[in-house]
Every structure is written in structure tokens, then in C-alpha cells.
Coordinates of C-alpha atoms in Angstrom, one line a residue:
M1 CA -66.5 12.3 8.8
F2 CA -67.5 14.2 5.6
E3 CA -64.0 15.7 5.3
L4 CA -62.6 12.2 4.8
F5 CA -64.5 11.4 1.6
P6 CA -63.1 14.1 -0.7
R7 CA -59.6 12.8 0.0
K8 CA -60.6 9.2 -1.0
H9 CA -61.6 10.1 -4.6
P10 CA -60.1 13.5 -5.6
T11 CA -61.3 14.8 -8.9
L12 CA -60.6 17.7 -11.3
P13 CA -63.5 20.1 -11.9
Q14 CA -63.9 19.1 -15.6
Q15 CA -64.5 15.5 -14.5
D16 CA -67.5 16.2 -12.3
T17 CA -71.1 15.5 -13.0
A18 CA -73.6 18.4 -12.9
S19 CA -74.6 17.6 -9.3
Q20 CA -71.0 17.3 -8.3
A21 CA -70.2 20.6 -9.9
I22 CA -72.9 22.3 -7.9
A23 CA -71.7 20.8 -4.6
R24 CA -68.2 21.8 -5.5
K25 CA -69.2 25.4 -6.3
Q26 CA -71.2 25.6 -3.0
Q27 CA -68.3 24.4 -1.0
L28 CA -65.9 26.9 -2.5
A29 CA -68.4 29.7 -1.9
T30 CA -68.4 28.8 1.8
A31 CA -64.6 28.6 1.8
Q32 CA -64.4 32.1 0.2
M33 CA -66.5 33.5 3.0
T34 CA -64.2 31.8 5.6
Y35 CA -60.9 32.6 4.0
R36 CA -60.9 36.3 3.1
W37 CA -58.0 38.4 1.8
T38 CA -56.9 41.6 3.6
T39 CA -54.0 43.9 3.1
T40 CA -54.7 46.0 6.2
M41 CA -53.5 43.5 8.9
P42 CA -51.9 45.6 11.7
N43 CA -48.1 45.6 11.6
V44 CA -47.8 44.0 8.1
E45 CA -50.0 46.5 6.2
G46 CA -49.9 46.1 2.4
V47 CA -49.0 42.4 2.6
P48 CA -51.8 39.9 1.6
M49 CA -53.0 38.0 4.7
A50 CA -56.0 36.1 5.9
A51 CA -58.5 38.5 7.5
E52 CA -58.9 36.1 10.4
V53 CA -57.8 32.6 11.5
P54 CA -60.6 30.0 11.1
T55 CA -61.1 27.6 13.9
S56 CA -60.0 24.7 11.7
D57 CA -56.6 26.4 11.4
T58 CA -55.8 26.7 15.1
P59 CA -53.2 24.4 16.5
T60 CA -53.7 20.9 17.9
L61 CA -53.5 19.9 21.5
A62 CA -50.2 18.1 20.8
W63 CA -48.8 21.3 19.4
W64 CA -49.8 23.3 22.5
I65 CA -48.2 20.7 24.8
M66 CA -44.9 21.0 22.9
V67 CA -44.9 24.8 22.8
V68 CA -45.8 25.1 26.5
E69 CA -43.1 22.6 27.5
V70 CA -40.5 24.7 25.7
G71 CA -42.0 27.8 27.3
L72 CA -41.4 26.3 30.7
Q73 CA -37.7 25.8 29.8
V74 CA -37.4 29.4 28.9
A75 CA -39.2 30.7 32.0
E76 CA -37.1 28.4 34.3
N77 CA -33.9 29.5 32.7
Q78 CA -34.7 33.2 33.1
L79 CA -35.8 32.6 36.6
A80 CA -32.5 31.0 37.4
A81 CA -30.6 33.8 35.7
T82 CA -32.6 36.4 37.5
L83 CA -32.1 34.8 40.9
G84 CA -28.4 35.1 40.3
L85 CA -28.7 38.8 39.5
Q86 CA -31.2 39.7 42.3
P87 CA -31.0 37.2 45.1
N88 CA -32.9 39.4 47.5
D89 CA -36.1 39.6 45.3
M90 CA -38.7 37.9 47.5
T91 CA -41.3 37.8 44.8
L92 CA -39.3 35.2 42.8
G93 CA -40.1 32.5 45.3
G94 CA -43.8 32.6 44.4
I95 CA -43.0 32.7 40.7
K96 CA -40.8 29.7 41.1
Q97 CA -43.6 27.8 42.9
R98 CA -46.1 28.7 40.2
L99 CA -43.7 27.4 37.6
G100 CA -43.6 24.1 39.4
E101 CA -47.3 24.0 39.4
L102 CA -47.5 24.7 35.7
R103 CA -45.0 22.0 34.9
S104 CA -47.1 19.5 36.9
L105 CA -50.2 20.6 35.0
V106 CA -48.5 20.2 31.6
T107 CA -47.2 16.8 32.6
D108 CA -50.7 15.7 33.7
V109 CA -52.2 17.0 30.4
H110 CA -49.5 15.3 28.4
N111 CA -50.1 12.0 30.2
T112 CA -53.8 12.3 29.7
F113 CA -53.4 13.1 26.1
D114 CA -51.1 10.1 25.5
A115 CA -53.6 7.8 27.2
T116 CA -56.5 9.2 25.3
T117 CA -54.8 8.8 21.9
R118 CA -54.5 5.1 22.6
Q119 CA -58.3 4.9 23.3
T120 CA -59.4 4.6 19.7
S121 CA -62.9 3.7 20.9
L122 CA -63.3 7.4 21.8
I123 CA -63.8 8.2 18.2
A124 CA -67.4 7.2 18.5
A125 CA -67.9 9.5 21.4
G126 CA -67.5 12.7 19.4
A127 CA -69.1 15.1 21.8
T128 CA -67.1 13.8 24.7
L129 CA -63.9 14.0 22.7
A130 CA -64.5 17.5 21.6
A131 CA -65.1 18.6 25.1
F132 CA -61.9 17.0 26.2
L133 CA -59.8 18.7 23.6
T134 CA -61.5 22.1 24.2
Q135 CA -60.8 21.8 27.9
H136 CA -57.2 21.0 27.6
I137 CA -56.4 23.4 24.8
G138 CA -58.0 26.2 26.8
T139 CA -56.0 25.1 29.8
L140 CA -52.7 25.2 27.8
R141 CA -53.6 28.6 26.4
Q142 CA -53.9 29.9 29.9
V143 CA -50.6 28.3 30.9
A144 CA -49.0 30.0 27.9
T145 CA -50.4 33.4 29.1
E146 CA -49.1 32.8 32.6
L147 CA -45.7 31.9 31.3
Q148 CA -45.6 35.2 29.3
D149 CA -46.5 37.1 32.5
I150 CA -43.8 35.4 34.5
V151 CA -41.2 36.2 31.9
A152 CA -42.4 39.8 31.8
K153 CA -42.0 40.2 35.5
L154 CA -38.4 39.1 35.2
Q155 CA -37.6 41.2 32.2
D156 CA -36.1 44.2 34.0
A157 CA -33.5 42.3 35.9
T158 CA -30.1 43.4 34.5
K159 CA -26.7 44.8 35.2
P160 CA -24.1 46.6 33.1
V161 CA -22.2 44.5 30.7
G162 CA -18.5 44.2 31.7
S163 CA -17.5 41.1 29.7
L164 CA -18.8 38.2 27.7
A165 CA -19.2 36.3 30.9
D166 CA -22.2 38.5 31.7
Y167 CA -23.9 37.1 28.6
Q168 CA -22.9 33.6 29.4
S169 CA -24.6 34.1 32.8
L170 CA -28.0 34.2 31.1
F171 CA -27.7 30.5 30.4
K172 CA -28.5 28.7 33.6
T173 CA -30.8 25.7 32.8
I174 CA -30.5 26.2 29.0
P175 CA -27.1 25.1 27.8
L176 CA -24.7 27.7 26.5
P177 CA -24.6 27.2 22.7
E178 CA -21.3 26.0 21.2
L179 CA -21.1 29.1 19.0
A180 CA -20.5 31.2 22.1
N181 CA -17.0 29.6 22.4
T182 CA -16.1 30.0 18.7
F183 CA -17.9 33.1 17.3
L184 CA -14.9 35.3 17.5
Q185 CA -12.9 33.0 15.2
D186 CA -12.7 34.0 11.6
D187 CA -13.4 30.5 10.3
T188 CA -16.6 30.3 12.3
F189 CA -17.6 33.8 10.9
A190 CA -17.0 32.5 7.4
G191 CA -18.7 29.2 8.0
L192 CA -22.0 30.9 9.0
R193 CA -22.3 32.1 5.4
V194 CA -22.9 28.6 4.0
A195 CA -24.3 26.8 7.0
G196 CA -25.8 29.5 9.3
P197 CA -29.2 31.1 9.7
N198 CA -29.0 33.0 6.4
P199 CA -27.2 31.0 3.7
M200 CA -29.2 33.0 1.1
L201 CA -27.0 36.0 0.5
L202 CA -23.5 34.8 -0.4
T203 CA -22.9 35.6 -4.1
G204 CA -20.1 34.6 -6.4
I205 CA -18.5 37.6 -8.2
T206 CA -16.0 38.0 -11.0
N207 CA -15.1 41.6 -10.2
L208 CA -15.5 43.9 -7.2
P209 CA -18.2 46.6 -7.2
A210 CA -16.9 50.1 -7.5
K211 CA -18.3 50.9 -4.1
F212 CA -15.9 48.4 -2.5
P213 CA -12.4 49.6 -3.5
L214 CA -10.3 46.8 -2.1
S215 CA -6.8 46.9 -3.5
D216 CA -4.8 43.9 -4.7
T217 CA -2.2 44.7 -2.0
Q218 CA -4.8 44.4 0.7
F219 CA -6.1 41.1 -0.8
K220 CA -2.6 39.7 -0.8
Q221 CA -2.1 40.7 2.8
V222 CA -4.9 38.3 3.7
M223 CA -4.7 35.6 1.1
G224 CA -0.9 35.5 0.6
S225 CA 1.6 37.0 -1.8
D226 CA 1.1 34.1 -4.2
D227 CA -2.5 35.0 -4.8
S228 CA -4.2 37.9 -6.4
L229 CA -7.6 39.5 -6.9
T230 CA -7.3 38.8 -10.7
D231 CA -6.6 35.2 -10.3
A232 CA -9.2 34.7 -7.6
A233 CA -11.9 36.3 -9.8
A234 CA -10.9 34.3 -12.9
T235 CA -11.0 31.0 -10.9
H236 CA -14.4 31.7 -9.2
R237 CA -13.0 32.1 -5.7
L238 CA -14.5 35.4 -4.7
Y239 CA -17.8 35.7 -2.8
L240 CA -19.6 38.8 -1.6
L241 CA -22.2 39.7 1.0
D242 CA -23.9 43.0 0.2
Y243 CA -26.5 44.2 2.7
Q244 CA -27.6 47.2 0.6
E245 CA -31.3 46.2 1.1
L246 CA -30.9 47.3 4.8
D247 CA -30.3 51.0 3.8
S248 CA -33.9 51.8 4.7
L249 CA -33.3 50.5 8.2
V250 CA -30.0 52.3 8.6
A251 CA -31.8 55.6 7.7
N252 CA -34.4 55.0 10.5
P253 CA -32.6 54.2 13.7
G254 CA -34.7 53.3 16.7
N255 CA -34.1 53.7 20.4
N256 CA -34.8 51.8 23.6
Q257 CA -36.1 54.1 26.4
G258 CA -34.0 56.9 24.9
T259 CA -30.9 54.9 24.2
P260 CA -30.2 54.9 20.4
K261 CA -29.9 51.7 18.4
Y262 CA -28.2 51.1 15.0
V263 CA -28.5 49.0 11.9
Y264 CA -25.6 48.7 9.5
A265 CA -25.5 47.9 5.7
P266 CA -22.0 46.5 5.3
I267 CA -20.3 44.8 2.4
A268 CA -18.1 41.8 3.2
L269 CA -15.7 39.9 0.9
F270 CA -14.8 36.2 1.3
A271 CA -12.5 34.2 -0.8
L272 CA -11.4 30.6 -1.2
P273 CA -7.7 29.8 -1.1
K274 CA -6.3 28.1 -4.1
D275 CA -7.0 24.6 -2.6
R276 CA -10.6 25.6 -2.1
S277 CA -10.6 24.2 1.4
A278 CA -12.9 26.7 3.1
L279 CA -14.0 30.3 2.8
K280 CA -11.9 33.0 4.4
P281 CA -13.1 36.5 5.3
V282 CA -11.0 39.0 3.4
A283 CA -12.4 42.5 4.1
I284 CA -15.4 44.3 5.5
Q285 CA -16.7 47.8 4.7
C286 CA -19.3 48.8 7.3
G287 CA -21.5 50.8 5.0
Q288 CA -22.2 51.4 1.3
D289 CA -20.2 54.6 0.9
P290 CA -16.4 54.0 0.7
N291 CA -15.8 57.7 1.3
Q292 CA -17.5 57.3 4.7
F293 CA -16.5 53.8 5.7
P294 CA -13.0 52.4 5.5
I295 CA -12.1 48.8 4.7
F296 CA -11.2 46.5 7.6
L297 CA -8.9 43.5 7.2
P298 CA -8.6 40.5 9.5
A299 CA -6.3 40.8 12.4
P300 CA -5.2 38.1 14.9
P301 CA -5.8 38.7 18.6
N302 CA -2.1 39.5 19.3
Q303 CA -2.4 42.6 17.1
T304 CA -4.4 44.5 19.6
A305 CA -4.3 47.8 17.8
T306 CA -6.3 46.4 14.8
Y307 CA -8.0 43.3 16.3
W308 CA -10.9 45.0 18.0
S309 CA -11.5 47.2 15.0
W310 CA -11.9 44.0 13.0
E311 CA -14.2 42.5 15.6
M312 CA -16.3 45.6 15.5
A313 CA -16.5 45.3 11.7
K314 CA -17.5 41.6 12.0
S315 CA -20.2 42.6 14.6
A316 CA -21.6 45.1 12.1
V317 CA -22.0 42.2 9.6
Q318 CA -23.7 40.1 12.2
V319 CA -26.2 42.8 13.1
A320 CA -26.9 43.1 9.4
E321 CA -27.2 39.4 9.2
G322 CA -29.7 39.3 12.1
N323 CA -31.9 41.8 10.3
Y324 CA -31.6 40.3 6.9
H325 CA -32.3 36.9 8.2
E326 CA -35.3 37.6 10.4
L327 CA -37.1 40.2 8.3
F328 CA -36.4 38.9 4.8
V329 CA -35.3 35.2 4.4
H330 CA -37.4 34.1 7.5
L331 CA -40.5 36.3 7.9
A332 CA -41.0 37.6 4.4
R333 CA -39.9 34.7 2.2
T334 CA -41.3 31.8 4.1
H335 CA -44.1 32.9 6.6
L336 CA -45.7 35.6 4.5
V337 CA -45.2 33.8 1.2
M338 CA -47.0 30.7 2.5
E339 CA -49.8 32.9 3.9
A340 CA -50.7 33.8 0.4
C341 CA -50.4 30.2 -0.9
C342 CA -52.7 29.0 2.0
V343 CA -55.4 31.5 1.5
A344 CA -55.5 31.1 -2.3
T345 CA -55.6 27.3 -2.0
H346 CA -58.6 27.3 0.3
R347 CA -60.5 29.9 -1.8
N348 CA -60.0 28.4 -5.2
L349 CA -59.4 24.6 -5.0
A350 CA -62.3 22.6 -3.8
M351 CA -61.8 20.0 -1.0
T352 CA -62.1 17.3 -3.7
H353 CA -59.3 18.9 -5.8
P354 CA -56.1 16.8 -5.7
V355 CA -53.9 19.8 -5.4
N356 CA -55.9 21.0 -2.4
V357 CA -55.5 17.5 -0.8
L358 CA -51.7 17.6 -1.5
L359 CA -51.1 21.1 -0.1
L360 CA -53.3 21.5 3.0
P361 CA -51.0 19.5 5.3
H362 CA -48.2 21.9 4.3
F363 CA -50.2 24.8 5.5
E364 CA -51.0 23.3 8.9
G365 CA -50.6 25.9 11.7
S366 CA -49.4 28.7 9.3
L367 CA -52.3 31.1 9.5
F368 CA -52.3 30.9 13.3
I369 CA -48.6 31.4 13.8
N370 CA -48.5 34.2 11.2
N371 CA -51.4 36.0 12.8
S372 CA -49.7 35.6 16.2
A373 CA -46.5 37.1 14.8
A374 CA -48.3 40.0 13.2
N375 CA -50.0 40.9 16.4
S376 CA -47.2 40.4 18.8
L377 CA -43.7 39.5 17.5
I378 CA -43.5 42.4 15.0
A379 CA -45.9 44.7 16.8
P380 CA -44.9 48.0 18.5
G381 CA -43.4 47.1 21.9
G382 CA -42.9 43.5 20.8
P383 CA -39.6 41.5 20.6
I384 CA -38.7 42.8 17.1
D385 CA -39.2 46.3 18.3
D386 CA -37.0 45.7 21.4
I387 CA -34.3 43.6 19.8
F388 CA -33.8 45.1 16.4
G389 CA -32.2 48.4 15.6
A390 CA -34.6 50.4 13.3
T391 CA -37.9 51.9 14.2
I392 CA -40.7 49.3 14.2
G393 CA -42.4 51.2 11.3
A394 CA -39.3 51.0 9.1
T395 CA -38.8 47.3 10.1
Q396 CA -42.3 46.4 9.2
Q397 CA -42.1 48.2 5.9
A398 CA -38.8 46.6 5.0
A399 CA -40.2 43.1 5.6
G400 CA -43.3 43.9 3.6
T401 CA -41.4 45.4 0.7
D402 CA -39.2 42.3 0.5
R403 CA -42.2 40.0 0.5
L404 CA -43.9 41.8 -2.3
A405 CA -40.8 41.6 -4.4
F406 CA -40.5 37.8 -4.0
D407 CA -40.6 35.8 -7.2
M408 CA -41.8 32.2 -7.1
T409 CA -39.8 31.2 -10.2
A410 CA -36.6 33.1 -9.5
N411 CA -36.4 31.8 -6.0
R412 CA -36.8 28.1 -6.8
L413 CA -33.7 26.6 -5.2
P414 CA -31.9 25.5 -8.4
N415 CA -32.6 28.9 -10.0
E416 CA -31.7 30.9 -6.9
L417 CA -28.4 29.1 -6.5
Q418 CA -27.5 29.7 -10.1
T419 CA -28.4 33.4 -9.9
R420 CA -26.0 33.8 -7.0
R421 CA -23.3 31.8 -8.8
V422 CA -23.0 29.3 -6.0
D423 CA -24.5 26.3 -7.7
N424 CA -21.2 24.8 -9.0
V425 CA -19.8 22.3 -6.4
A426 CA -16.4 22.4 -8.1
N427 CA -16.1 26.1 -7.5
L428 CA -17.5 26.2 -4.0
P429 CA -17.1 22.7 -2.5
D430 CA -18.3 23.4 1.1
Y431 CA -21.9 24.6 1.0
P432 CA -24.1 22.4 3.2
Y433 CA -27.3 24.4 2.6
R434 CA -27.0 24.0 -1.1
D435 CA -26.0 20.3 -1.1
D436 CA -28.5 19.1 1.4
G437 CA -31.2 21.4 0.2
L438 CA -31.0 20.1 -3.4
L439 CA -31.4 16.5 -2.1
V440 CA -34.7 17.4 -0.4
W441 CA -35.8 19.6 -3.3
Q442 CA -35.3 16.7 -5.7
A443 CA -37.3 14.3 -3.4
I444 CA -40.1 16.8 -3.2
N445 CA -40.1 17.4 -7.0
Q446 CA -40.3 13.7 -7.7
W447 CA -43.2 13.4 -5.2
A448 CA -45.0 16.3 -6.9
N449 CA -44.6 14.8 -10.4
S450 CA -45.6 11.3 -9.3
Y451 CA -48.6 12.6 -7.4
L452 CA -49.9 14.9 -10.1
A453 CA -49.5 12.2 -12.8
V454 CA -52.2 10.2 -11.1
Y455 CA -54.8 13.0 -11.7
Y456 CA -53.4 14.9 -14.7
L457 CA -52.9 12.4 -17.5
N458 CA -51.6 15.0 -19.9
D459 CA -51.0 18.8 -20.3
T460 CA -54.6 19.2 -21.6
N461 CA -55.9 18.2 -18.2
V462 CA -53.9 21.1 -16.7
V463 CA -55.2 23.7 -19.3
E464 CA -58.8 22.6 -18.8
D465 CA -58.7 22.8 -15.0
T466 CA -60.7 26.0 -14.2
E467 CA -60.0 25.8 -10.5
L468 CA -56.3 25.6 -11.1
A469 CA -56.4 28.6 -13.4
A470 CA -58.4 30.6 -10.8
W471 CA -55.9 29.5 -8.1
A472 CA -52.9 30.7 -10.1
A473 CA -54.6 34.0 -10.9
D474 CA -55.5 34.6 -7.3
L475 CA -51.9 33.9 -6.2
S476 CA -50.7 36.5 -8.7
S477 CA -53.4 39.1 -8.1
N478 CA -54.8 39.1 -4.6
G479 CA -51.8 37.1 -3.2
Q480 CA -49.4 39.5 -5.0
L481 CA -46.9 36.7 -5.7
K482 CA -44.6 37.2 -8.7
G483 CA -43.5 34.4 -10.9
V484 CA -46.6 32.2 -10.8
G485 CA -47.7 32.7 -14.3
Q486 CA -50.3 30.7 -16.3
L487 CA -50.1 26.9 -15.7
Q488 CA -50.1 25.2 -19.1
T489 CA -48.2 21.9 -18.5
R490 CA -47.8 19.3 -15.8
S491 CA -44.2 20.2 -15.5
Q492 CA -45.0 23.8 -14.7
L493 CA -47.5 22.8 -12.1
A494 CA -45.1 20.3 -10.5
D495 CA -42.4 23.0 -10.3
L496 CA -44.8 25.4 -8.6
I497 CA -46.0 22.7 -6.2
T498 CA -42.4 21.8 -5.4
M499 CA -41.6 25.4 -4.6
I500 CA -44.6 25.7 -2.3
I501 CA -43.9 22.4 -0.4
F502 CA -40.1 23.1 -0.2
T503 CA -40.7 26.7 1.1
A504 CA -43.2 25.5 3.7
S505 CA -41.0 22.7 4.9
A506 CA -37.3 22.6 4.1
Q507 CA -36.7 26.3 3.4
H508 CA -38.4 27.3 6.6
A509 CA -36.5 24.6 8.6
A510 CA -33.2 25.9 7.1
V511 CA -33.8 29.5 8.4
N512 CA -35.9 28.8 11.5
F513 CA -34.1 26.1 13.4
P514 CA -30.6 27.7 13.3
Q515 CA -32.1 30.3 15.6
K516 CA -31.6 28.0 18.6
P517 CA -27.9 27.1 18.2
D518 CA -26.7 30.2 16.3
M519 CA -28.8 33.1 17.4
V520 CA -29.8 32.8 21.1
Y521 CA -26.4 34.1 22.1
A522 CA -26.6 37.8 21.4
P523 CA -22.9 38.7 21.1
A524 CA -22.7 36.3 18.1
I525 CA -25.7 37.6 16.1
S526 CA -28.1 40.3 17.2
G527 CA -30.6 42.6 15.6
A528 CA -29.1 45.9 16.7
G529 CA -25.8 47.7 17.4
W530 CA -25.9 49.9 20.4
E531 CA -23.1 52.2 19.3
P532 CA -22.1 53.4 15.8
T533 CA -19.6 51.1 14.2
T534 CA -16.1 52.4 14.3
T535 CA -14.4 54.2 11.3
Q536 CA -11.0 53.6 12.9
T537 CA -9.1 50.7 11.5
S538 CA -6.9 50.6 14.6
Q539 CA -6.6 51.9 18.2
T540 CA -10.0 50.6 19.2
S541 CA -10.5 48.5 22.3
E542 CA -12.4 45.6 23.7
D543 CA -14.5 48.0 25.7
S544 CA -15.5 49.8 22.4
W545 CA -16.6 46.5 20.9
L546 CA -18.6 45.5 24.0
K547 CA -20.5 48.8 23.8
M548 CA -21.8 47.7 20.4
L549 CA -23.4 44.6 21.9
P550 CA -26.9 44.5 23.3
P551 CA -27.7 45.2 27.0
L552 CA -28.5 42.1 29.0
T553 CA -32.3 42.8 28.9
A554 CA -32.3 42.7 25.1
A555 CA -30.0 39.7 25.1
Q556 CA -32.3 37.9 27.5
Q557 CA -35.3 38.7 25.4
Q558 CA -33.5 37.5 22.3
L559 CA -32.6 34.2 24.1
N560 CA -36.2 33.7 25.2
T561 CA -37.8 34.4 21.8
L562 CA -35.4 32.5 19.5
F563 CA -34.9 29.5 21.8
L564 CA -38.7 29.0 21.6
L565 CA -38.9 29.5 17.9
G566 CA -36.0 27.2 17.2
S567 CA -37.1 24.3 19.5
V568 CA -40.5 23.2 18.3
H569 CA -40.3 20.4 15.7
Y570 CA -43.9 19.5 15.2
R571 CA -44.5 16.6 12.8
R572 CA -42.1 15.7 10.0
L573 CA -41.9 15.9 6.3
G574 CA -43.4 12.9 4.5
Q575 CA -45.7 11.9 7.3
Y576 CA -49.2 13.0 6.4
V577 CA -51.9 12.8 9.1
S578 CA -55.1 14.7 9.6
N579 CA -55.3 17.7 11.9
D580 CA -58.2 16.2 13.9
F581 CA -57.8 13.7 16.7
P582 CA -57.0 10.8 16.5
Y583 CA -54.8 12.1 13.6
L584 CA -55.6 9.4 11.0
P585 CA -53.6 9.1 7.8
W586 CA -54.3 12.1 5.5
F587 CA -54.2 10.5 2.0
Q588 CA -57.1 8.1 1.3
D589 CA -56.7 7.5 -2.4
P590 CA -55.4 3.9 -3.0
R591 CA -53.5 5.1 -6.0
I592 CA -51.4 7.3 -3.8
I593 CA -51.0 5.1 -0.7
Q594 CA -50.6 1.7 -2.3
P595 CA -47.3 -0.2 -1.8
S596 CA -44.6 1.2 -4.0
G597 CA -46.9 4.1 -4.8
P598 CA -46.1 7.8 -4.9
L599 CA -46.3 8.4 -1.1
E600 CA -44.1 5.4 -0.2
Q601 CA -41.6 6.3 -2.8
F602 CA -41.4 9.9 -1.4
Q603 CA -40.8 8.5 2.1
L604 CA -38.1 6.2 0.7
D605 CA -36.5 9.2 -1.1
L606 CA -36.5 11.2 2.1
K607 CA -34.9 8.3 4.0
S608 CA -32.2 8.0 1.4
A609 CA -31.6 11.8 1.6
E610 CA -31.3 11.4 5.4
E611 CA -28.7 8.7 5.1
T612 CA -26.7 10.8 2.6
I613 CA -26.7 13.9 4.8
Q614 CA -25.7 11.8 7.8
A615 CA -22.8 10.4 5.9
R616 CA -21.8 14.0 4.8
N617 CA -22.0 15.2 8.4
R618 CA -19.5 12.6 9.5
A619 CA -17.0 14.1 7.0
R620 CA -17.8 17.7 7.7
S621 CA -15.9 19.8 10.2
Q622 CA -19.2 20.9 11.6
P623 CA -22.4 18.8 11.1
Y624 CA -25.2 20.6 9.3
T625 CA -28.5 19.2 10.6
F626 CA -31.1 21.7 9.6
L627 CA -32.1 19.9 6.4
L628 CA -32.2 16.4 7.8
P629 CA -35.6 15.2 6.6
S630 CA -36.4 13.8 10.1
L631 CA -36.0 17.3 11.5
I632 CA -38.0 19.1 8.8
P633 CA -41.7 19.9 9.8
P634 CA -44.1 19.7 6.9
S635 CA -45.4 23.2 7.5
I636 CA -44.6 26.5 9.1
N637 CA -46.2 25.9 12.4
I638 CA -43.8 27.9 14.7

């Protein structure tokens, strides 16, 4: 029960009595022994991480139940797909029976857990409750291991790819995503830039880079004779994707059992028509050097001579997108950034510090999931190694380099949008990530300001806070986070807190949950090409395009991994509860939780944002749900 009291009366260090200061110092000393920095974590070497995951940072039973339930869906789908491919494999019958047993076990645990959470009298029986939780978490861990073994046994089932129908056959009990029916359409291809897994690269431009020598004649061929590059640039209708950051991956191609894989670093131009209705793809260059890579223009399906060349160019962009998304905007800029914030907070802000109280729920599960990713997902022989195109060493280094270049000020949502010249709604009307993201950003910023105003009565309180100064310094030095700076005002502190909470919640949701609808179908977006991209602007074939796509084994592994990562919504933004059964309300300070107080206002602001986004979705051609507050977890716990 001791942990409840610091949250009831949070204090700044300069307000403590001598005895309180001693207790505070002792608690921080213990925390610094528990949360230790390392830059030698296997597979993410050079990136500041927690040396180990403390027991208090391991997931709850409720989380394990949710993850295992999704894992069962994945295993059952692959079992069904494999039965279709190898109907005479007698070993599958036993696997199917074991899956049924596992589902019954998870159902029993789920029902027992639900019943137990209603038995509030169990709080008094601490030892019994601890044993109950330990027993079931251990059981679910074992179930998760068995599921991994089942999937591994089925992994080799494959056949040559003859058509897209072979990829669709991988979806048996898991529904085929809608994108599978539309991904070849150019409007879908363009729409992914503003509402897909990576809405973070599209950049407004006023002139073309020299390395992308598109002519005005070519532009008119796509946009019409009444338009021009000059006019489009002058009226802010040109937008570019440049994957130059992937050059290090292009230079280090990997292979799968001797079969080479490829990553591309294309440049793609999009433009708005004069009515600014929606982005249109204009041209793609499949590499950085125009002397080596020609420019491809859109071609309709009836122009067979050029259509498949265009589709191969689009696939090169989508492979680049898969790498840029997973390694940079997802892994580096959310997971690994929050790792540093979590460790620095535990080490420098005492349990009684109000910023500690505010931030800890936004770190729930993060150290555990990051450690798991470092030791399996991005490890040699892991999913990233199998699915993505570069060597695993180059892949790891690229993610680490991107993380260490991340700037906490430059990447605040309003700043980042302005830098990319996509902040003006009049110039770019259709940009769901921007519009919905700013609603959530504003709600979080108001919450941060209101919360901090309870404890910091003026800027002097911020300057005199020694723990806060140590925290900021640790984020910058040991955490190697740029753009933290010295905190001198409440406004500066609120902006930093907003950035941390937004990144842990909304930003991660925006790049994590599209994995399920947009990335489980490998022909639409994948991490590797399996043939060099074409340099022929015509005379290619559907067969040439199909050879660029992943084999079914890699497509199945991509489905399994990304369906799991994109399916687990654990808790929701604005609902703060403890991480210990029976999950009591987190905030205890009456000034925070009183009616019409900061917390209630935050929840009302999120409700208002939800209603606004729902109304927008009714008017959009395709609903954008990834930033609905009800679907945003408060932390990176998957």
C-alpha cells in the first residue's frame, strides 16, 4: 500500500522537510540501482536502453490474456492455411487438437480473472492474490511459448507464387483486409501517404530536387495540359517522398537461404489537382541517381506495355515504405525514444514527484515490449531479418542511427508538420493524420498545462526543481535525446510533457495499428523486394512484378507478426489506473481528480475529439480510425 501514498500528496523536492528529503533521496538511490542505463543491448547496440526489465514493469494478467487470445487467432489462421496447402500432413491433427486445448485454457483463465476482479474482498488476502496472479501469468507465458512453437512447425509450408490469389489463400480464419482489393489503384497508393502506416514523410516542395529531373511535359501528361509544374509549385500543390535515408540498407542487401533480397531508396512525386480534391501520384524514380534510374509515370491497366512497369515502381515505393515505417517512425521514434524517457523518469524523479506520477502510466509495458523486440523481433533470425531486405546488421544500425538523431523539439507535432510544409489545411485539405493528431495533441497539451499548474505555481518553481533539472540532463546525456534543453518555464515543461505523452500514446497508435489493416497483406506493403526493380519503363509483365513480391513463407510471417502487433488495444488514453490488481484509480490527489478538475476536463476534451473525428469520418471517402481517442492506448505496451 506504500505506493499509493506518494500519489495522494505529490510534492516538489524544494518543498520537502529535511526528513522527507532524506527519504526521497533513498528512494531514488534504490530506483537508480533498479533502472540502469546500457548502450550494449544486443541487436540495438549504441541505443540507450534499460539494462534489464524490473518485475514491476512486466505485463499484467489482463494484458497476457489479450495477447494470447490474438496469438490463438494467428495460429488457427495459419493452421487453416497450411491444411489447405498440405492436406496429407498427419502431424497437423495433433497441433489442431492442442490449439483447441489452449483456447479452452485461455477461456478458463479469462473467466476466472473476470470473476476474481469482482471479488474486491480479495484485496485483503494479499498472499493468496499474489499466488493466483503468478500462477496464471506463468500459465499464459507457457501458452504463448507453445503458440510460437506451433507457428514455427507450420512455417515451411509454401508453394510457388503464381498469382495474387496465392497470397489471399493465406487468409482463412483472419479476414482478408480491404486493402487487398484496392492496393493496385493509384488513389489508394496516394491515400496511404496521408492516412497510412507512415504519414510522416510526405513533404511539400516549391521546386523539384536536381536528382529528380521530371519535365513539365511529363507532368502535364499526368495532370493535364492545363496544369504545369510552375503553377503547381507556386500554388503549393507539389508533395514529395524521398527515401534517401534508406541508402545504407540498399547498399547492404540481405538474403534468405541464398535467395537475394532488395531494398530500394526511391523518390516519388505527388500533386494536388487545381481543385485540391485528393493527391495524385505523378512520377516515381526507383533510386537516388537519375542516371541509373529512369522516371516512371502512371499507366492505366489497358496500357499493358507500361502498366506493369508502373506497378513495379509503386512496389519499390511500398518496400521503402515498409522499411521506413517499421525501422524509423515505429521502432526508433516511438519505442526507443520512450525507452529513454521511461528510464530517466524512474532514475531522477522520486515517486512523490508530480511529473513522475503523471508519466508512469504512459510507460506501462514499454520496457518489457522493447526488451522483447530487441531480443527477438530485430534479432538475427527473427521476423525483421526474414521479412526485410537488408542484412540484419545494417537494419539494426539504420534504426539506431535514426533514433539517435531524433529531436524532441523538432518532432513535436505542430513543429514537424510545419517543417514538412503540410500544416496548412488550405493547401492540403485531406490529411487525416494531421487533422486528428492535432486534436489529440491539443487535448494532451491542455491536460499537461492544467496538471502542472497545480504543482508549479510559477516559473521559479520550475527553475528550483533539482530533480527536474537532473531528469532533463539525464534525458539529454545518458538518454541521448536531442531537443530537451534546460527547463526554465512551465510552458517549456508542459511542451516536453505533451511530447512524451503524445509519443507514447497517439503517435504510437498512429503508426502501430495500421499494421493490421494496411500491412498484413504482403503484396501491398512489404519489407523486401525479391528482384531488382525494373529500369524498363515499358515491356515488363505481370510475372516480372510478381517476382518482386515476397515468397509465401515471408508473406505468412509478415501476416502473423503484424496482425498480432496491430490487434492489441490495452487500456485507453485518459483512463488512469494502477498496474496492480485490482487496478484502482491511479491519481489520488483531490486537486487533480475533483469534479471539473484537470483529469475530468482532459477526459471531456478527449470525448469531444472523438466526436469530431467520428463526424469527419462520416464525410471522408475512407474513415481514419487510428487516432480515435477510444482506440489509443496510453502507453507503448505492444
